[in-house]
């Protein structure tokens, strides 16, 4: 019998562990509470694994360094929080447009502006997802435990490489900075992959953004590689030439969305704590999903029939799974630590004919009692 | 003797998109000639440009890699390329940044940082003293009295001398030259060949927006270039390029495996959970005591969480930790009603008052509080202990935690002693003394 491998780790440290496990080779970062733990761990650990981890003078540089490294072929990651994320947005859009994989861990804190550096929040859901001109779908995965930080980061690295696109790990201050016991033997990870590359036959001229069907992922060839790479953030044709609105360019722009949404089913990931007789559904994610689990445990002790869905893949919205989870229930509660119910606002249309109620909190964690009080009304 | 025919990196017969007479024509031709003269494999050249008239030169090149980026940020992207190339691939890719004075104004920090790092990136600044593409607005490079659409009375802010600035960052190859200078090809080639950061300011004219209203000609431009060359450069190259430095000093740092894995050694009789709040003063090992408690719990097969809180300046004011130990998985990580509260100082007391810990305490809560602090009204079971004088402020919270454990017997004291010993070695004896002194005061 092997002895269990329990270590004390923060969620931030487990994001770094997950990235290392997934073969991350490049990290550039700028310190910001509550994400600095990721930066610190990567600076400590990545060079030991022959990777590059460096500090940058600001967040724009941090992400630009990562995208540059990704263009040269490195699996890259950075980490930040709300204020830094705001600075990175132009560069995230650039990564999306140029189809360069990168993982960004956004550890939420209270906003707006500098807000509360050491105050938890789940208020950057919409800012993170809808940060692009044109509101393209950016895959976002949210962990609710330190172990899930590992799992979700490995998953994010997988999808970033698989789809050639930026992918977000959306954590929060509580998950990021809290230490807990982590069983390293039970960690779950995704396959380790690398963006698909062209083979060396030279019969076809390499085109940086070539695809046949809109959902195809262009083959990746790095700058400095054997094929001439033509990378541009401007509207372009499949060869990377700047174009205004030629049919081919519009096709490329549509492809940027379709390549992601066509794989939504595969990315859909929720963890369900089921009661087959449930008449009530609670949907939550991140730190609040843990609290909801406690609330559900207590509610069941009181004889209630509740189903809990912890949404890991916030975006693309796992519509089919959420609709299925709502079958047979009359009320859907969405618990999240922000003022207006951001995630609820984008999923409530899935539950026509049902009562959809938000459980929200601002500037403090939602407690199991907050949830119980709402659900037992 | 055979001479290698210099071949162009540019597309055949593609007209340049620049206005008639624009200095960018010289810039592009000379860059192309420089690349050819170095006989570089185009697959080993990456041209990184950004927004601005000069930035669209990427479409003119047929063979080298091109990387057209966001406004002013090209140097940062190029730095990323070069770091991945020099450290992870070692393929000696030549990374050339093509940027205007507008872009360099926006992204000055990226240029400064690349120079400070001495990363092998060559920055060629096309300085025509204004933002051409967006309508001729003044930039940080516009001379005094320069008339532009945004400085109709003449510019009243002096221009930066990017050469002086970048020299001050320790760059060893920095120069300024007129776009029509016959040495331009050689200067660009030398800059690219330089095995570290290099910057060339190429002073030119925007025929669309600069001339007409301004008295400016070849001589003015030459004077400007000469002035920017005034600051002296080192005569020998002393600095190691960043990637080389990183490879020798940071990469492959010995893999010290931190063996901090824990396995269960003790048995706890705890059912359900215990929620602790430990509060004191920064620098007095409050968060350490919580960590040791957490570790002790895990040594007993319990689950544990720990959250720390302190003011934004980490080394002063209060320090507070919340620890949950539980026989079951911990879902909710907050503390509604604390089971145990330890308060070792006035700062700690103030914080548990402000953050609501005290008001959430009930008659099941046990508080162990430093004796010298003022009375508080609480339904909790209160023990007043002179922690600071009995144990020293540094050991106060850890010894109080251990004494509570010894008194309550839910967790074997050995587990806590194990943790303390792991941290302080032989000095554990001092803590054992403390515990003996505190224990009688807890009954
Ligand atoms: S606007 Fe000025 S900088 Fe731009 S191409 Fe015309 S002359 Fe050159
Ligand atoms: Mg200009």
PDB file of C-alpha atoms in Angstrom, chain A residues 12-13 15-17 19-20 24-32 35-57 62 65-66 77-79, chain B residues 83 87 117 242 246 249-256 258:
ATOM      1  CA  UNK A  12      -1.928  29.564  -6.718  1.00  0.00           C
ATOM      2  CA  UNK A  13       0.820  27.010  -6.169  1.00  0.00           C
ATOM      3  CA  UNK A  15      -1.954  26.449 -10.794  1.00  0.00           C
ATOM      4  CA  UNK A  16       1.828  26.569 -11.175  1.00  0.00           C
ATOM      5  CA  UNK A  17       2.029  22.797 -10.600  1.00  0.00           C
ATOM      6  CA  UNK A  19       1.170  24.413 -15.739  1.00  0.00           C
ATOM      7  CA  UNK A  20       4.464  22.620 -15.135  1.00  0.00           C
ATOM      8  CA  UNK A  24       4.563  25.026 -19.790  1.00  0.00           C
ATOM      9  CA  UNK A  25       7.943  26.366 -20.933  1.00  0.00           C
ATOM     10  CA  UNK A  26       7.546  30.086 -20.571  1.00  0.00           C
ATOM     11  CA  UNK A  27       6.159  32.347 -17.900  1.00  0.00           C
ATOM     12  CA  UNK A  28       6.371  36.116 -17.715  1.00  0.00           C
ATOM     13  CA  UNK A  29       4.665  37.892 -14.890  1.00  0.00           C
ATOM     14  CA  UNK A  30       4.144  41.031 -12.935  1.00  0.00           C
ATOM     15  CA  UNK A  31       3.241  40.828  -9.254  1.00  0.00           C
ATOM     16  CA  UNK A  32      -0.303  41.540  -8.181  1.00  0.00           C
ATOM     17  CA  UNK A  35      -2.144  36.225  -8.097  1.00  0.00           C
ATOM     18  CA  UNK A  36       1.476  36.746  -7.036  1.00  0.00           C
ATOM     19  CA  UNK A  37       1.771  33.222  -5.661  1.00  0.00           C
ATOM     20  CA  UNK A  38       1.606  31.840  -9.199  1.00  0.00           C
ATOM     21  CA  UNK A  39       4.319  34.227 -10.350  1.00  0.00           C
ATOM     22  CA  UNK A  40       6.509  33.352  -7.382  1.00  0.00           C
ATOM     23  CA  UNK A  41       6.084  29.603  -7.865  1.00  0.00           C
ATOM     24  CA  UNK A  42       6.841  29.804 -11.566  1.00  0.00           C
ATOM     25  CA  UNK A  43       9.965  31.914 -10.978  1.00  0.00           C
ATOM     26  CA  UNK A  44      11.106  29.304  -8.458  1.00  0.00           C
ATOM     27  CA  UNK A  45      10.204  26.162 -10.338  1.00  0.00           C
ATOM     28  CA  UNK A  46      10.219  26.732 -14.099  1.00  0.00           C
ATOM     29  CA  UNK A  47      13.996  27.257 -14.543  1.00  0.00           C
ATOM     30  CA  UNK A  48      14.578  23.956 -12.724  1.00  0.00           C
ATOM     31  CA  UNK A  49      12.594  22.348 -15.512  1.00  0.00           C
ATOM     32  CA  UNK A  50      14.611  24.179 -18.200  1.00  0.00           C
ATOM     33  CA  UNK A  51      11.896  26.690 -18.815  1.00  0.00           C
ATOM     34  CA  UNK A  52      12.009  30.476 -18.798  1.00  0.00           C
ATOM     35  CA  UNK A  53      10.318  32.427 -16.028  1.00  0.00           C
ATOM     36  CA  UNK A  54      10.951  36.132 -15.883  1.00  0.00           C
ATOM     37  CA  UNK A  55       9.588  39.258 -14.339  1.00  0.00           C
ATOM     38  CA  UNK A  56       8.299  41.930 -16.666  1.00  0.00           C
ATOM     39  CA  UNK A  57       7.990  45.670 -16.042  1.00  0.00           C
ATOM     40  CA  UNK A  62       4.109  40.216 -19.430  1.00  0.00           C
ATOM     41  CA  UNK A  65       6.443  38.406 -23.837  1.00  0.00           C
ATOM     42  CA  UNK A  66       4.238  35.306 -23.559  1.00  0.00           C
ATOM     43  CA  UNK A  77       1.423  31.308 -19.377  1.00  0.00           C
ATOM     44  CA  UNK A  78       0.987  34.425 -17.266  1.00  0.00           C
ATOM     45  CA  UNK A  79      -1.084  35.306 -14.215  1.00  0.00           C
TER      46      UNK A  79
ATOM     47  CA  UNK B  83      13.782  34.855 -24.950  1.00  0.00           C
ATOM     48  CA  UNK B  87      17.010  30.196 -24.158  1.00  0.00           C
ATOM     49  CA  UNK B 117      18.039  43.327 -20.222  1.00  0.00           C
ATOM     50  CA  UNK B 242      20.399  38.369 -21.569  1.00  0.00           C
ATOM     51  CA  UNK B 246      20.007  33.553 -18.042  1.00  0.00           C
ATOM     52  CA  UNK B 249      22.940  31.891 -14.015  1.00  0.00           C
ATOM     53  CA  UNK B 250      19.308  30.762 -13.806  1.00  0.00           C
ATOM     54  CA  UNK B 251      18.468  27.895 -16.130  1.00  0.00           C
ATOM     55  CA  UNK B 252      18.848  24.350 -14.934  1.00  0.00           C
ATOM     56  CA  UNK B 253      19.061  25.555 -11.360  1.00  0.00           C
ATOM     57  CA  UNK B 254      19.607  22.329  -9.367  1.00  0.00           C
ATOM     58  CA  UNK B 255      16.353  20.515  -8.851  1.00  0.00           C
ATOM     59  CA  UNK B 256      16.037  20.720  -5.102  1.00  0.00           C
ATOM     60  CA  UNK B 258      11.220  20.022  -1.557  1.00  0.00           C
TER      61      UNK B 258
END
